[in-house]
Coordinates of C-alpha atoms and ligand atoms in Angstrom, one line a residue:
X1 CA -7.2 18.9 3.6
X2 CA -5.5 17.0 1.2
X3 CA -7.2 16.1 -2.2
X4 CA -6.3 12.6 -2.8
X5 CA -8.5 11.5 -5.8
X6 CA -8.5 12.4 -9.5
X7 CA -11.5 12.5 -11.5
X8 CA -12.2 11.6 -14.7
X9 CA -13.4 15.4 -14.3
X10 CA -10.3 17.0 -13.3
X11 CA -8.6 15.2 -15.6
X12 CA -10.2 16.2 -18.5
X13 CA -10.0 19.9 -16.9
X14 CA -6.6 19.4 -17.1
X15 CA -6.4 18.6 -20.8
X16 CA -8.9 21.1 -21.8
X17 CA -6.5 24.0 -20.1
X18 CA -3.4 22.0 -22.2
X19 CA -5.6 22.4 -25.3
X20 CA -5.1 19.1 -25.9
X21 CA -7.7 17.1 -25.6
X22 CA -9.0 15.8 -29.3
X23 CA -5.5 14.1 -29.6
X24 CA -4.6 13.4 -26.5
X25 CA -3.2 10.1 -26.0
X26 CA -1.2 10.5 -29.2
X27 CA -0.5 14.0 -28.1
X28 CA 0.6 12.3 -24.3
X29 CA 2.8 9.3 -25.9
X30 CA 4.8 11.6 -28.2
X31 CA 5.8 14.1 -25.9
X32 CA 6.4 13.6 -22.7
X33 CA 8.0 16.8 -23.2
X34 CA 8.9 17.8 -19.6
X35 CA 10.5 15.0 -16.9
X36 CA 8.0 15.4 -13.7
X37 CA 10.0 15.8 -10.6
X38 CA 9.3 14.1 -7.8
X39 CA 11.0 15.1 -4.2
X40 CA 12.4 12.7 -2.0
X41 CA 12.1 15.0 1.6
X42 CA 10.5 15.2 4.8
X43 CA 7.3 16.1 6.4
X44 CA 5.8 16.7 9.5
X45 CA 2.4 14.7 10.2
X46 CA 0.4 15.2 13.5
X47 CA 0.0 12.0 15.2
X48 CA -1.9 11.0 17.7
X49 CA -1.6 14.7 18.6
X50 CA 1.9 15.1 18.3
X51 CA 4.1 16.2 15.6
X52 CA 5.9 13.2 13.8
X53 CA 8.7 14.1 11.1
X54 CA 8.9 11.8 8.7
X55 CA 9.8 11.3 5.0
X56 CA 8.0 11.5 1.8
X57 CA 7.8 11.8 -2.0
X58 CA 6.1 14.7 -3.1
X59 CA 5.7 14.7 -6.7
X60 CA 4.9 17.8 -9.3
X61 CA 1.3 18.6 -7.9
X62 CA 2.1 18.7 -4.3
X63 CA 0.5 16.0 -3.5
X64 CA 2.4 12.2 -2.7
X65 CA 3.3 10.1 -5.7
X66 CA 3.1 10.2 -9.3
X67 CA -0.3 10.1 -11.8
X68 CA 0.3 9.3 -15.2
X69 CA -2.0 9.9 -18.3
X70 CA -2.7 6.6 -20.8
X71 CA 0.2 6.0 -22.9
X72 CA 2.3 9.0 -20.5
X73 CA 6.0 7.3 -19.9
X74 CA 7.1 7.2 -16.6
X75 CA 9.4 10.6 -17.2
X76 CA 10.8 11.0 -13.6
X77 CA 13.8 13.2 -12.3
X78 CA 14.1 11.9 -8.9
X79 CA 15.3 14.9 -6.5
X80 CA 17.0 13.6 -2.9
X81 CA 15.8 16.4 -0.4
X82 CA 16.1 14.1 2.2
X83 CA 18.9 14.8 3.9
X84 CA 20.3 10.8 3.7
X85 CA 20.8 8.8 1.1
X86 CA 17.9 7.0 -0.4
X87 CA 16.8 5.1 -3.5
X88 CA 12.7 4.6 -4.8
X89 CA 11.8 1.2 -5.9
X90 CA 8.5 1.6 -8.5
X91 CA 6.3 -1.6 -6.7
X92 CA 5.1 -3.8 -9.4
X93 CA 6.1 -1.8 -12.5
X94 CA 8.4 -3.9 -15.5
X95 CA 11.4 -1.0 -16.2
X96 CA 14.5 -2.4 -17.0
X97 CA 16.1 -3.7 -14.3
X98 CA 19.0 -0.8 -13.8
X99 CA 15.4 1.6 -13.4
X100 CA 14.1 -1.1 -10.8
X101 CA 15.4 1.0 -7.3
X102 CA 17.0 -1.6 -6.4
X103 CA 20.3 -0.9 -4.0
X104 CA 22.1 -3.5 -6.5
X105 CA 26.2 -2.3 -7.0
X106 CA 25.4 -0.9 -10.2
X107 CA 22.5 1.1 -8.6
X108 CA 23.4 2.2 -5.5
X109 CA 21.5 4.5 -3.6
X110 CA 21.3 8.3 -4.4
X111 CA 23.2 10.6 -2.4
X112 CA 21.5 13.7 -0.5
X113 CA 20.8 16.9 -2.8
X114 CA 21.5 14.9 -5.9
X115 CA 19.1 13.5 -8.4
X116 CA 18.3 10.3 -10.7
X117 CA 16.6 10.2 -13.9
X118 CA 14.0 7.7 -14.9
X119 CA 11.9 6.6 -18.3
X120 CA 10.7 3.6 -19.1
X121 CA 6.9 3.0 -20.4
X122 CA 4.6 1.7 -17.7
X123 CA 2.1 -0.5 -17.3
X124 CA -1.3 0.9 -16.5
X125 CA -3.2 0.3 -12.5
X126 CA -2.6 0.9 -8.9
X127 CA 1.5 0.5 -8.3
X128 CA 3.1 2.6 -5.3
X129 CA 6.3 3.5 -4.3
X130 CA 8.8 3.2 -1.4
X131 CA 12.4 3.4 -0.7
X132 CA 14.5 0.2 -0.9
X133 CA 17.3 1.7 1.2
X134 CA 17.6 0.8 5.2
X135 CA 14.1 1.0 6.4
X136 CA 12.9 4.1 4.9
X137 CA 9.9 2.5 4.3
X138 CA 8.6 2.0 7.5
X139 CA 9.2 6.1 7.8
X140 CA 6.9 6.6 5.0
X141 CA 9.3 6.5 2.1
X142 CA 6.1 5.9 0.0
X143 CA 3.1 6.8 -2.2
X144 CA 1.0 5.9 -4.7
X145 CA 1.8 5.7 -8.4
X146 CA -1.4 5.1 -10.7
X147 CA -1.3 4.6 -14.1
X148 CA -4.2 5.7 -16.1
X149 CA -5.5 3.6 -19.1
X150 CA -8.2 5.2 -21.6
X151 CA -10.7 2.0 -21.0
X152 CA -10.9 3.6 -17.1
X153 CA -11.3 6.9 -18.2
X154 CA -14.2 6.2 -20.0
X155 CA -15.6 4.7 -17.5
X156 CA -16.3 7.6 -15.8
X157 CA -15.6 6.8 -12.1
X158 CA -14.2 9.2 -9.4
X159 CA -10.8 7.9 -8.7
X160 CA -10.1 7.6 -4.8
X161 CA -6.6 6.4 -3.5
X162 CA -6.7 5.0 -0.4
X163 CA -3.0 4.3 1.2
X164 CA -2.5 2.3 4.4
X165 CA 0.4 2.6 6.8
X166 CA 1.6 1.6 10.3
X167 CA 3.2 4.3 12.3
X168 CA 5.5 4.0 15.2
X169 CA 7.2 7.1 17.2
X170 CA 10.4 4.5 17.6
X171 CA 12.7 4.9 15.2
X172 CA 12.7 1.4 12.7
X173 CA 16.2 1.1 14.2
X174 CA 14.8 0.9 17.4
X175 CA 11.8 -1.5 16.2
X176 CA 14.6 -3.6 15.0
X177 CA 16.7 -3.6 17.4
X178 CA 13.8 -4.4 19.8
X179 CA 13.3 -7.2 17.4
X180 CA 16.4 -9.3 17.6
X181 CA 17.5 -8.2 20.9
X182 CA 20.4 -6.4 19.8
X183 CA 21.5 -2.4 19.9
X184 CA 20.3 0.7 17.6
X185 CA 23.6 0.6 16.4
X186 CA 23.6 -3.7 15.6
X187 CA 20.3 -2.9 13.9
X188 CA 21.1 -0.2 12.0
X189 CA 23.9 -2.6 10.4
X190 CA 21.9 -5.2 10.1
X191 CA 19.5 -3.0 7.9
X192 CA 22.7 -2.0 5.8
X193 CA 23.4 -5.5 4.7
X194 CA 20.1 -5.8 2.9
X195 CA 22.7 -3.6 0.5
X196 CA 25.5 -6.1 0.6
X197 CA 25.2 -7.8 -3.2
X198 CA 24.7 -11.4 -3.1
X199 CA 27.2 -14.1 -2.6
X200 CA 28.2 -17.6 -0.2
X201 CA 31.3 -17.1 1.5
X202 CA 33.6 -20.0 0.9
X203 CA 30.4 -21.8 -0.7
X204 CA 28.9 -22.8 2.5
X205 CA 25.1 -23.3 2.3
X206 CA 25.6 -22.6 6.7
X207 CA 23.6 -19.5 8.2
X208 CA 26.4 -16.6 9.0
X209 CA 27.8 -16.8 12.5
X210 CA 24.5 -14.3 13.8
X211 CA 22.4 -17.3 13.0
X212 CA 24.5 -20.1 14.8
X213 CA 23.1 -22.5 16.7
X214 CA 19.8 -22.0 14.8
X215 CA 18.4 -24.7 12.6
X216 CA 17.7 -23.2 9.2
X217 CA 15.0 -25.2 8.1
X218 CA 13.0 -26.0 11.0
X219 CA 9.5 -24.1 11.4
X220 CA 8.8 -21.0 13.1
X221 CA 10.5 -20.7 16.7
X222 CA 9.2 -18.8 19.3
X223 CA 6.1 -16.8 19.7
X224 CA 6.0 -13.4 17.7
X225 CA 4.5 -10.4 19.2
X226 CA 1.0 -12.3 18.5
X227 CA -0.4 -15.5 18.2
X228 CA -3.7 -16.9 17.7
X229 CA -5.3 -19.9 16.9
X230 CA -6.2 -20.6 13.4
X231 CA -9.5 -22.5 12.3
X232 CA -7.5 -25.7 12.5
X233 CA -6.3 -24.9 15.7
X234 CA -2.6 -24.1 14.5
X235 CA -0.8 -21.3 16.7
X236 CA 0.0 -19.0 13.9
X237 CA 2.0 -15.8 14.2
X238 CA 0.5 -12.1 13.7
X239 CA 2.1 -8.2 14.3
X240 CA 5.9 -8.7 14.9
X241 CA 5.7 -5.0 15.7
X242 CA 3.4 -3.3 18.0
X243 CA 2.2 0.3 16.2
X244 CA 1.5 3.4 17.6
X245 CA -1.3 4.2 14.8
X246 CA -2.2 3.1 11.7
X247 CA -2.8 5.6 8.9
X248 CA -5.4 6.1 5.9
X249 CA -3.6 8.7 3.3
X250 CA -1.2 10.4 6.3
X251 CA -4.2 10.5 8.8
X252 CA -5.9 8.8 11.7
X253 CA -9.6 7.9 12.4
X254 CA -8.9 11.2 15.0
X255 CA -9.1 13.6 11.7
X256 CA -9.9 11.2 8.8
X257 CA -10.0 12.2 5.4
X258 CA -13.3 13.2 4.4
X259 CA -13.7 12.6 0.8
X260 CA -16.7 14.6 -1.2
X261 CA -18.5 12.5 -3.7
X262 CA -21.6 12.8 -5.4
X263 CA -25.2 11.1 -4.7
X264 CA -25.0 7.8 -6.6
X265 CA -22.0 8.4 -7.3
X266 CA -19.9 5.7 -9.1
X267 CA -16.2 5.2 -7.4
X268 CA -13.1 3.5 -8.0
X269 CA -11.5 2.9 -4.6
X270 CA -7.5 2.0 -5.3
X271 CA -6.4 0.2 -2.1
X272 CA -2.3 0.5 -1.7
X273 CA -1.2 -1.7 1.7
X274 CA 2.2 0.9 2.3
X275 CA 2.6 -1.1 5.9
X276 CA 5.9 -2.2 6.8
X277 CA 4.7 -5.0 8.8
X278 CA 0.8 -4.6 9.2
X279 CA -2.1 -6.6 7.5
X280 CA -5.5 -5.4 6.9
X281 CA -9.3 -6.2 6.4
X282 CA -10.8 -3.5 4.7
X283 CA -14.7 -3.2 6.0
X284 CA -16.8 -1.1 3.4
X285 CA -19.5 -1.1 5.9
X286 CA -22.9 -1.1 4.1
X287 CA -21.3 -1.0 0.5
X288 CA -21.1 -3.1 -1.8
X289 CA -17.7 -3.5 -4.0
X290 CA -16.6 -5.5 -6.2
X291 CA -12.8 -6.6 -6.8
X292 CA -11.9 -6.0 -10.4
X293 CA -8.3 -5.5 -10.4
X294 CA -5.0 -6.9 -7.9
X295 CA -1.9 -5.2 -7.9
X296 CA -3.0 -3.3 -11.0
X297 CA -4.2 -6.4 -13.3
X298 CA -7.7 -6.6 -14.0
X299 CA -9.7 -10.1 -12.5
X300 CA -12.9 -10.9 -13.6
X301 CA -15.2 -9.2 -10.7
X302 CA -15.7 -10.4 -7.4
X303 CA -18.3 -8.9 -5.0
X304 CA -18.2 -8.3 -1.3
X305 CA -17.9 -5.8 1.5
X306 CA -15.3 -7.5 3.3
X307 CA -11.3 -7.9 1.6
X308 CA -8.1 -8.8 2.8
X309 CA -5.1 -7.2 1.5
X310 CA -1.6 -8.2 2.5
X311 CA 1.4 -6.2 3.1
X312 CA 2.7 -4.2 -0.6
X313 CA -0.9 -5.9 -2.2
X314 CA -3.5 -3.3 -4.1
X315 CA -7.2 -3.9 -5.0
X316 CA -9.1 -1.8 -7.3
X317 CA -12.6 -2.0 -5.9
X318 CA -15.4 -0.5 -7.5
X319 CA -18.3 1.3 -5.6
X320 CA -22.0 2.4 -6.7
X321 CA -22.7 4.6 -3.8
X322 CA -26.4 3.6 -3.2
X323 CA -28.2 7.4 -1.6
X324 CA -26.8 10.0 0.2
X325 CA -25.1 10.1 3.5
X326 CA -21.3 9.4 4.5
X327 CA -19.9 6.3 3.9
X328 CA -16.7 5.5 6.1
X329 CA -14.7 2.6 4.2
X330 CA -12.3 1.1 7.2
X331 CA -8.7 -0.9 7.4
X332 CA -9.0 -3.3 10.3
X333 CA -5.8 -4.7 11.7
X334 CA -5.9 -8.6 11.2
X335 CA -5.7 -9.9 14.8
X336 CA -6.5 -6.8 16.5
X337 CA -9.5 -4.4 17.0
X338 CA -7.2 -1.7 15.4
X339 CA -8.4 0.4 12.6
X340 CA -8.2 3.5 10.3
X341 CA -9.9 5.1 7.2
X342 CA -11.1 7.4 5.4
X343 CA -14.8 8.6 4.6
X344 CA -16.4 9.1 1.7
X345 CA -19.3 11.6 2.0
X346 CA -21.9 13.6 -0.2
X347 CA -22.6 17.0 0.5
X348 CA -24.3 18.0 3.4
X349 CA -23.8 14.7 4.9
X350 CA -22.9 14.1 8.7
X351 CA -19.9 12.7 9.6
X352 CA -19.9 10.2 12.0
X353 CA -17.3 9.7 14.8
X354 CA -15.2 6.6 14.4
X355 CA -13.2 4.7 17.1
X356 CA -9.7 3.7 16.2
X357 CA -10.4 0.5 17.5
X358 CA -13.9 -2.2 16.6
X359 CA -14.2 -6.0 17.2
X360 CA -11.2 -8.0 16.6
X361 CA -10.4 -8.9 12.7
X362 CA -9.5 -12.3 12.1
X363 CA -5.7 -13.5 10.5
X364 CA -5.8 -12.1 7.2
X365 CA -5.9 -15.3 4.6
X366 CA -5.6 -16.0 1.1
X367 CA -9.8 -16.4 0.9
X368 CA -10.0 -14.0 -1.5
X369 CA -6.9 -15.1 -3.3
X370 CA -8.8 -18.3 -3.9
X371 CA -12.0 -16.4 -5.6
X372 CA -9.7 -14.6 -8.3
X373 CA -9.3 -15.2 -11.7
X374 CA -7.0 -13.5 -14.2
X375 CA -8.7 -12.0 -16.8
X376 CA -5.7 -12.1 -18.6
X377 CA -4.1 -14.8 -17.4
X378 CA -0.6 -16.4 -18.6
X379 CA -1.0 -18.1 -22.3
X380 CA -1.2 -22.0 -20.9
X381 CA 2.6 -23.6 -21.4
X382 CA 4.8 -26.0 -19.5
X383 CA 7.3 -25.4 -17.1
X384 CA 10.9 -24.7 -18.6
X385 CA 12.1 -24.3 -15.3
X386 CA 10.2 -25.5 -11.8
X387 CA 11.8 -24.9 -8.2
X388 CA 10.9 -25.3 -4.7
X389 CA 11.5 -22.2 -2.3
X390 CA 11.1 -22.9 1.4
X391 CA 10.1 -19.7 4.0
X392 CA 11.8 -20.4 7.1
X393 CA 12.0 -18.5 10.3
X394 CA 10.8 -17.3 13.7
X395 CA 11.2 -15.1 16.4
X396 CA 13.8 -16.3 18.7
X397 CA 16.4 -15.5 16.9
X398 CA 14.4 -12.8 15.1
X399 CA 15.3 -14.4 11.7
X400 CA 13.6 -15.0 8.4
X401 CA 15.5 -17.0 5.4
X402 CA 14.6 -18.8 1.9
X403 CA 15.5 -22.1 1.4
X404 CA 17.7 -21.6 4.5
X405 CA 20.1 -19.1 3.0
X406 CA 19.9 -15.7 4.3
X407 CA 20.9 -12.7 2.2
X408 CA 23.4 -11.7 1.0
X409 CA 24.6 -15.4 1.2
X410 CA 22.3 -16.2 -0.9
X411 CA 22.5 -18.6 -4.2
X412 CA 20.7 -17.1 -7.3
X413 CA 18.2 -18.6 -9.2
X414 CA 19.8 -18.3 -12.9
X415 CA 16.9 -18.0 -15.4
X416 CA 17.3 -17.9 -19.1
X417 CA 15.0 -15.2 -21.6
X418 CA 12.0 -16.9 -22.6
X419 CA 11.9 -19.3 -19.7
X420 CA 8.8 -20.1 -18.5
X421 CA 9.2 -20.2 -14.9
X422 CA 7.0 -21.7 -11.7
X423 CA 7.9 -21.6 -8.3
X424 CA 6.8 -23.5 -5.3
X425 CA 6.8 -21.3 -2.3
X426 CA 6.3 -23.9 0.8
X427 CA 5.7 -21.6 4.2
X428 CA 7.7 -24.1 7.0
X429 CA 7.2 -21.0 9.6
X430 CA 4.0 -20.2 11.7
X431 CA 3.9 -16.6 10.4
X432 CA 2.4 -15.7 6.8
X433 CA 4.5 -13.7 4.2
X434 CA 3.8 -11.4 1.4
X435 CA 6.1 -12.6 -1.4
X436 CA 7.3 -10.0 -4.0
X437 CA 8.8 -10.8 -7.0
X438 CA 10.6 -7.5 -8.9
X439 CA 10.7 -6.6 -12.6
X440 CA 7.8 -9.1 -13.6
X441 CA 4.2 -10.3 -13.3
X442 CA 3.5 -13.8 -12.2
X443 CA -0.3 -15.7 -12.2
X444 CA -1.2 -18.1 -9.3
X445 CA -1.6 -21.4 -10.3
X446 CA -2.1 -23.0 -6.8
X447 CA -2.8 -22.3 -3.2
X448 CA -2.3 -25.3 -1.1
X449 CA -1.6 -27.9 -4.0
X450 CA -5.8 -26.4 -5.1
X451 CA -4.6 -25.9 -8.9
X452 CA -6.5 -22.4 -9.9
X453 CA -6.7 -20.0 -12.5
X454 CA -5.8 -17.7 -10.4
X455 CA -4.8 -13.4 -9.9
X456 CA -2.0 -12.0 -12.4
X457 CA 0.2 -9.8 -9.9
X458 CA 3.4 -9.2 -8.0
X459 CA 2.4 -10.3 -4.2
X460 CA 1.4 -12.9 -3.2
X461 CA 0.5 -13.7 0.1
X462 CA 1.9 -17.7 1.7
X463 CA 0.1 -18.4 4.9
X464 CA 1.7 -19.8 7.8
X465 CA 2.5 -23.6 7.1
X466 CA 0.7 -23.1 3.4
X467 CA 1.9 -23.5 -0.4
X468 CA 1.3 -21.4 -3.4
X469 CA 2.4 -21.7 -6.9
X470 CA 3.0 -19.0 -9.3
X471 CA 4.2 -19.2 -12.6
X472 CA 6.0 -16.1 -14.6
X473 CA 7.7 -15.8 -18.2
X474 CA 11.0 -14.7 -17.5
X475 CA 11.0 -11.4 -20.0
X476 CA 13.1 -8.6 -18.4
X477 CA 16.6 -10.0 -18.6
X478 CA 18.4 -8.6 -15.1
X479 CA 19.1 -8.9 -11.6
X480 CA 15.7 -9.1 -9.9
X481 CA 14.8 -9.2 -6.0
X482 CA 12.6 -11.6 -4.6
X483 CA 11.6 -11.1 -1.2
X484 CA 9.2 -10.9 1.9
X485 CA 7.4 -7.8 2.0
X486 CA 7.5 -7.8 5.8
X487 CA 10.3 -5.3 6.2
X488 CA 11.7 -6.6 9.2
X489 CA 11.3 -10.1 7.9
X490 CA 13.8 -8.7 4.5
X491 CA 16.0 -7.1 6.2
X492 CA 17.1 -10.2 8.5
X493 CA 17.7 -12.6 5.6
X494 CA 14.3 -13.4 3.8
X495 CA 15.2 -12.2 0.3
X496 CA 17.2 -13.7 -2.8
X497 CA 18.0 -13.1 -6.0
X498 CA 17.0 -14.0 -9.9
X499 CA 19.1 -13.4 -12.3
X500 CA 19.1 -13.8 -16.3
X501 CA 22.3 -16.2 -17.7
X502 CA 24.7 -13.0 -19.4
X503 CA 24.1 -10.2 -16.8
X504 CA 27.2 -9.8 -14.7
X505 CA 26.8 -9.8 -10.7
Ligands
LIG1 CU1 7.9 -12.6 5.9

């Protein structure tokens, strides 16, 4: 079984057999002596009892992913053992934009059996990793990366990592090409022009001949893979892709992960959503938790049992176990009965069977979104720079665009360093996407024209037909990505480009 937490214990284990401890974070920030390697390769998972080869990054413990110490740079050789080319994008970290994993030209993906070296200082919290190249990422091209800070240390939690994923034995070719109705072979070139750098043939603002005869701008057409009826009695959109399992860490509710804690013990539960195209309700069953951090930025606390987390989101939820016994903390499929998780369980305890499937979970929704504050939210400041981004799309033809362009014809947004930036992102489809913005942090000033003080982080979820504003100071001169997090939705146009006046395209 897999070990997927890290104590404050083993940590300090660790430094106590590095003789280190009594200077440690100096000791950590002035060193860095040795680049960790992390393997980009394959593995073989058992799946609903059948052996399913897929990729993963394996980092210098063995185990997915990369942990870093407070004040450790992210000190990466990046080793392709995957037989294909491939390229890591670090989710939600602020490197310079050349370290950003991005397939831009000047990046481009990194052949098989050669290697890429990273270091840039990161920022502290729950961040993950996945591939950027093809759809890698829906063959578990991904992990965690956490980011210790001293303040968490001291606090003296167990660390558990819980990772969510949807698993399919199709190949995502195959789930694409199912998509839009076309071959393996269309798909699979379809995927490849998520690689294609940005630019507008002849200047034409017109969808590429693929889209013709589809209006850009009007709202979702055709019914995706599920609908349901929203409070208001909207038809909204769920699941473009129907999953063979869903996975907690690698496994399913079959063989969960049992994870040992202590009586009373005191957790930190860091929730990564890895899905491709899969929403969740995590379910803490009798627990109590309470919200403190999204995508790695601390909120001021909010309690529940009940979360949503959209696709590429993380929540760092803190748990005071209240007695002994085992305590399974579940990831319910928004719109379906479907679920996975893992346990968490004090010695001794008995593990109860869980069914992969429960009552139906509802649409996942921005309910929670609407609760958070930042606890260190932007410095107040007008807009420098205020634009309106339309999400357009459906399912007949399987295509997704912003502001009616679909990538690579795409027009940048040029930004300028210092700017301070708010965008408008105005959902004009009848499904709901996760909205990532690379290379910076953005707050969320508004959901549905509501003004809030809301979450600092780098996905944000716009429900079908909804608004939400964010606002970001434009800091990390570059060529950035900003994009659906719905893989399928990304690779079929929704995704465009900002990009700081001076850096050449
Ligand atoms: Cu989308």
């Amino acid at each position: 079984m897999s070990k997927l937490y890290y104590s404050r214990r083993d940590f300090l284990r660790a430094a106590l057999a590095a003789g280190v401890l009594p200077i440690l974070p100096r000791l950590v920030r002035a060193a860095s002596p040795v680049p960790k390697r992390l393997i980009a390769g394959t593995r073989v998972l058992e799946v609903n009892g059948r052996p399913a080869k897929v990729f993963g990054l394996i980092g210098p413990d063995g185990r997915p992913g990369i942990r870093l110490g407070p004040g450790e740079r992210f000190r990466v050789d990046l080793v392709n053992q995957a037989g294909t080319r491939t390229l890591v994008h670090w989710h939600g970290q602020l490197p310079p934009w050349t370290q950003d994993g991005f397939p831009w030209p000047q990046t481009p993906p990194i052949d098989n059996g050669a290697d890429r070296a990273y270091d840039y200082a990161p920022i502290p919290g729950t961040y993950w990793m996945h591939s950027h190249h093809g759809l890698q990422e829906q063959s578990l091209m991904t992990a965690p990366l956490i980011v210790h800070d001293g303040a968490e240390l001291r606090e003296d939690r167990q660390e558990v990592v819980l990772m969510l994923h949807d698993f399919t034995f199709r190949t995502p070719d195959e789930v694409l090409a199912g998509l839009t109705g076309t071959s393996v072979a269309a798909a699979r070139a379809l995927a490849q022009r998520a690689e294609e750098a940005p630019g507008r043939k002849g200047g034409s603002n017109a969808p590429e001949p693929r889209m013709a005869g589809m209006a850009a701008d009007a709202p979702g057409m055709g019914m995706p893979g599920m609908s349901m009826s929203a409070p208001d009695g909207m038809r909204m959109g769920l699941n473009d892709v129907h999953y063979d399992a869903f996975l907690a860490n690698d496994r399913t509710l079959a063989d969960p992960e049992i994870v040992r804690v202590e009586r009373g013990g005191r957790i930190r539960l860091r929730l990564i959503n890895g899905a491709s195209a899969s929403q969740f309700w995590v379910d803490l069953g009798e627990l109590v938790g309470r919200v403190v951090a999204t995508d790695g930025h601390p909120v001021h606390p909010v309690t529940d049992s009940r979360f949503p987390i959209a696709i590429a989101q993380r929540l760092d939820i803190l748990i005071d176990l209240p007695r002994t016994g085992a305590f399974p903390i579940l990831a319910r499929v928004e719109g379906t009965g479907r679920q996975t998780g893992i346990v968490l369980a004090t010695a001794g305890a008995q593990i109860p069977r869980i069914a992969d499937s429960a009552q139906d979970a509802p649409p996942v929704d921005n309910s929670l979104e609407a609760r958070l504050t930042a606890a260190e939210p932007l410095p107040p400041r007008p807009a420098d720079l205020a634009r309106t981004i339309t999400l357009n799309g459906g399912m007949k033809p399987y295509a997704w665009s912003m502001n009616g362009e679909y990538w690579p014809q795409v027009t940048p947004l040029m930004l300028r360093k210092g700017q301070r930036v708010e965008i408008d992102l105005v959902n004009q489809s009848i499904m709901a996407h996760p909205m990532h913005l690379h290379g910076h942090v953005f707050q969320v000033i508004a959901i549905d024209a509501r003004p809030i003080q809301g979450a600092v982080r780098d996905t944000v979820l716009v429900m079908p037909m909804g608004r939400v504003r964010i606002a970001f100071d434009a800091d990390n001169p570059g060529r950035w990505a900003f994009h659906c997090h719905v893989l399928y939705h990304m690779v079929t146009g929704m995704m465009t480009e900002f990009r700081y006046e001076g850096i050449a395209a």
